Amino acid sequence: MSGVMQWWDGIVATFIKCFLKDDRYLLLLDGIGVTIKISLLAVLIGIAIGLVIAFCALSKKKVLNLIGKVYTDVIRGTPSVTQLMIIYFVVFATVDLEKWVIAAIAFGINSGAYVSEIIRAGILSIDKGQTEAGRSLGLNAMQTMVSIVIPQAVKNIFPALCN
């Protein structure tokens, strides 16, 4: 039993030394706050970019379609740490922004590629007959998308997006 007690005492002493001494636990709390700020801003940026890129990828115009596909393939095909370094050391090297904002932008750009695929797949999951029904009712393409397709696609997009 004394071996277990010595082991436990060592764990407690290490915990006190690493976290409680000199209020080091405050560094962890500050880190959690920064992580939450980065995550929230990155999610907002990612959803905005993802929406635009999804509609580009779904566009019948070849230039927009190409932009959407290239963006998605390039961003999803490169590691996020590489993207973070390029954005921090190259793109924003001379800009005076807080580091957490630059990180949020980098992660938002990364997230946008994945979100665009979720949105694109959700829209494509709606039967083509729904679009044809809207068009036969006299709605233009935009009205059909906004009034018929997107409300149905949201139920497919939302669970994957929240995951």
Short mmCIF file of C-alpha atoms in Angstrom, two decimals:
data_model
loop_
_atom_site.label_atom_id
_atom_site.label_comp_id
_atom_site.label_asym_id
_atom_site.label_seq_id
_atom_site.Cartn_x
_atom_site.Cartn_y
_atom_site.Cartn_z
CA MET A 1 0.00 0.00 0.00
CA SER A 2 2.83 2.41 0.70
CA GLY A 3 3.95 2.18 -2.96
CA VAL A 4 0.51 3.31 -4.09
CA MET A 5 0.50 6.15 -1.55
CA GLN A 6 3.93 7.32 -2.69
CA TRP A 7 2.77 7.22 -6.30
CA TRP A 8 -0.35 9.22 -5.42
CA ASP A 9 1.65 11.74 -3.41
CA GLY A 10 3.94 12.18 -6.43
CA ILE A 11 0.92 12.85 -8.66
CA VAL A 12 -0.46 15.43 -6.21
CA ALA A 13 2.93 17.14 -5.87
CA THR A 14 3.35 17.29 -9.64
CA PHE A 15 -0.16 18.71 -10.06
CA ILE A 16 0.50 21.40 -7.46
CA LYS A 17 3.87 22.24 -9.05
CA CYS A 18 2.53 22.37 -12.64
CA PHE A 19 -0.85 24.03 -12.14
CA LEU A 20 -1.30 25.72 -8.81
CA LYS A 21 2.17 27.14 -8.15
CA ASP A 22 2.51 30.66 -9.54
CA ASP A 23 -1.18 30.55 -10.63
CA ARG A 24 -0.34 28.64 -13.81
CA TYR A 25 -3.91 27.42 -14.10
CA LEU A 26 -4.79 30.97 -15.17
CA LEU A 27 -2.78 30.41 -18.35
CA LEU A 28 -5.05 27.46 -19.17
CA LEU A 29 -8.16 29.55 -18.55
CA ASP A 30 -6.81 32.32 -20.78
CA GLY A 31 -6.07 29.73 -23.46
CA ILE A 32 -9.62 28.42 -23.28
CA GLY A 33 -10.93 31.96 -23.76
CA VAL A 34 -8.74 32.53 -26.82
CA THR A 35 -9.78 29.15 -28.25
CA ILE A 36 -13.46 30.04 -27.90
CA LYS A 37 -12.92 33.43 -29.58
CA ILE A 38 -11.03 31.85 -32.47
CA SER A 39 -13.62 29.10 -32.86
CA LEU A 40 -16.63 31.40 -32.93
CA LEU A 41 -15.10 33.82 -35.43
CA ALA A 42 -13.82 30.94 -37.59
CA VAL A 43 -17.28 29.37 -37.68
CA LEU A 44 -18.86 32.63 -38.83
CA ILE A 45 -16.20 33.17 -41.50
CA GLY A 46 -16.41 29.53 -42.59
CA ILE A 47 -20.18 29.61 -43.01
CA ALA A 48 -20.03 32.85 -45.01
CA ILE A 49 -17.27 31.57 -47.29
CA GLY A 50 -18.88 28.14 -47.55
CA LEU A 51 -22.18 29.60 -48.66
CA VAL A 52 -20.56 31.67 -51.41
CA ILE A 53 -18.30 28.84 -52.60
CA ALA A 54 -21.18 26.33 -52.59
CA PHE A 55 -23.22 28.55 -54.87
CA CYS A 56 -20.16 29.07 -57.07
CA ALA A 57 -19.69 25.30 -57.34
CA LEU A 58 -23.38 24.87 -58.20
CA SER A 59 -23.33 27.66 -60.78
CA LYS A 60 -23.84 26.90 -64.44
CA LYS A 61 -21.28 29.57 -65.30
CA LYS A 62 -17.99 27.80 -65.98
CA VAL A 63 -15.79 30.46 -64.35
CA LEU A 64 -17.75 30.45 -61.06
CA ASN A 65 -17.96 26.66 -61.09
CA LEU A 66 -14.21 26.41 -61.62
CA ILE A 67 -13.52 28.88 -58.80
CA GLY A 68 -15.69 26.86 -56.43
CA LYS A 69 -14.11 23.54 -57.32
CA VAL A 70 -10.51 24.80 -57.28
CA TYR A 71 -10.99 26.55 -53.92
CA THR A 72 -12.49 23.44 -52.37
CA ASP A 73 -9.85 21.09 -53.78
CA VAL A 74 -6.88 23.28 -52.89
CA ILE A 75 -8.00 24.16 -49.36
CA ARG A 76 -9.13 20.64 -48.51
CA GLY A 77 -5.95 19.24 -50.03
CA THR A 78 -3.47 21.22 -47.95
CA PRO A 79 -2.83 20.81 -44.23
CA SER A 80 -4.43 23.43 -41.99
CA VAL A 81 -1.11 24.18 -40.26
CA THR A 82 0.41 25.00 -43.65
CA GLN A 83 -2.51 27.31 -44.41
CA LEU A 84 -2.13 28.95 -41.00
CA MET A 85 1.56 29.58 -41.60
CA ILE A 86 1.01 30.98 -45.10
CA ILE A 87 -1.74 33.29 -43.90
CA TYR A 88 0.21 34.46 -40.84
CA PHE A 89 3.71 34.79 -42.32
CA VAL A 90 2.85 35.77 -45.91
CA VAL A 91 -0.62 37.26 -46.26
CA PHE A 92 -0.82 39.17 -42.97
CA ALA A 93 2.92 39.65 -42.39
CA THR A 94 2.73 43.45 -42.65
CA VAL A 95 -0.78 43.92 -41.27
CA ASP A 96 -1.19 44.94 -37.65
CA LEU A 97 -3.90 42.51 -36.51
CA GLU A 98 -4.12 40.53 -33.32
CA LYS A 99 -2.77 37.01 -33.67
CA TRP A 100 -6.02 35.34 -32.66
CA VAL A 101 -7.90 37.22 -35.43
CA ILE A 102 -5.41 36.01 -38.04
CA ALA A 103 -5.79 32.46 -36.70
CA ALA A 104 -9.58 32.76 -36.89
CA ILE A 105 -9.35 33.96 -40.50
CA ALA A 106 -7.06 31.05 -41.41
CA PHE A 107 -9.31 28.48 -39.76
CA GLY A 108 -12.37 30.17 -41.25
CA ILE A 109 -10.91 29.85 -44.74
CA ASN A 110 -10.17 26.18 -44.04
CA SER A 111 -13.63 25.61 -42.63
CA GLY A 112 -15.23 27.35 -45.62
CA ALA A 113 -14.07 24.59 -47.96
CA TYR A 114 -15.68 21.88 -45.85
CA VAL A 115 -18.84 23.91 -45.22
CA SER A 116 -19.20 24.56 -48.95
CA GLU A 117 -19.26 20.83 -49.62
CA ILE A 118 -21.85 20.29 -46.88
CA ILE A 119 -24.08 23.01 -48.32
CA ARG A 120 -23.57 21.86 -51.90
CA ALA A 121 -24.41 18.26 -50.99
CA GLY A 122 -27.47 19.39 -49.02
CA ILE A 123 -28.80 21.36 -51.98
CA LEU A 124 -28.08 18.54 -54.42
CA SER A 125 -29.90 16.10 -52.12
CA ILE A 126 -33.20 17.77 -52.95
CA ASP A 127 -35.02 16.03 -55.77
CA LYS A 128 -34.83 17.81 -59.13
CA GLY A 129 -38.63 17.57 -59.31
CA GLN A 130 -38.90 20.18 -56.54
CA THR A 131 -37.05 22.70 -58.71
CA GLU A 132 -39.16 21.78 -61.71
CA ALA A 133 -42.34 22.22 -59.65
CA GLY A 134 -41.27 25.70 -58.57
CA ARG A 135 -40.39 26.67 -62.11
CA SER A 136 -43.74 25.37 -63.38
CA LEU A 137 -45.49 27.56 -60.81
CA GLY A 138 -43.89 30.58 -62.45
CA LEU A 139 -41.04 31.16 -59.98
CA ASN A 140 -37.68 32.19 -61.38
CA ALA A 141 -34.51 30.28 -60.49
CA MET A 142 -33.67 32.46 -57.48
CA GLN A 143 -37.22 32.35 -56.08
CA THR A 144 -37.30 28.58 -56.51
CA MET A 145 -33.98 28.20 -54.71
CA VAL A 146 -34.92 30.51 -51.83
CA SER A 147 -38.55 29.43 -51.38
CA ILE A 148 -38.46 25.72 -52.19
CA VAL A 149 -35.02 24.14 -52.36
CA ILE A 150 -33.11 25.79 -49.49
CA PRO A 151 -35.82 25.30 -46.83
CA GLN A 152 -35.82 21.58 -47.65
CA ALA A 153 -32.03 21.39 -47.87
CA VAL A 154 -31.57 22.96 -44.42
CA LYS A 155 -32.79 19.77 -42.74
CA ASN A 156 -29.98 17.88 -44.51
CA ILE A 157 -27.35 20.59 -44.06
CA PHE A 158 -27.88 21.44 -40.40
CA PRO A 159 -26.92 18.10 -38.76
CA ALA A 160 -23.72 17.80 -40.80
CA LEU A 161 -22.86 21.46 -40.25
CA CYS A 162 -23.30 21.20 -36.49
CA ASN A 163 -21.12 18.11 -36.40
#
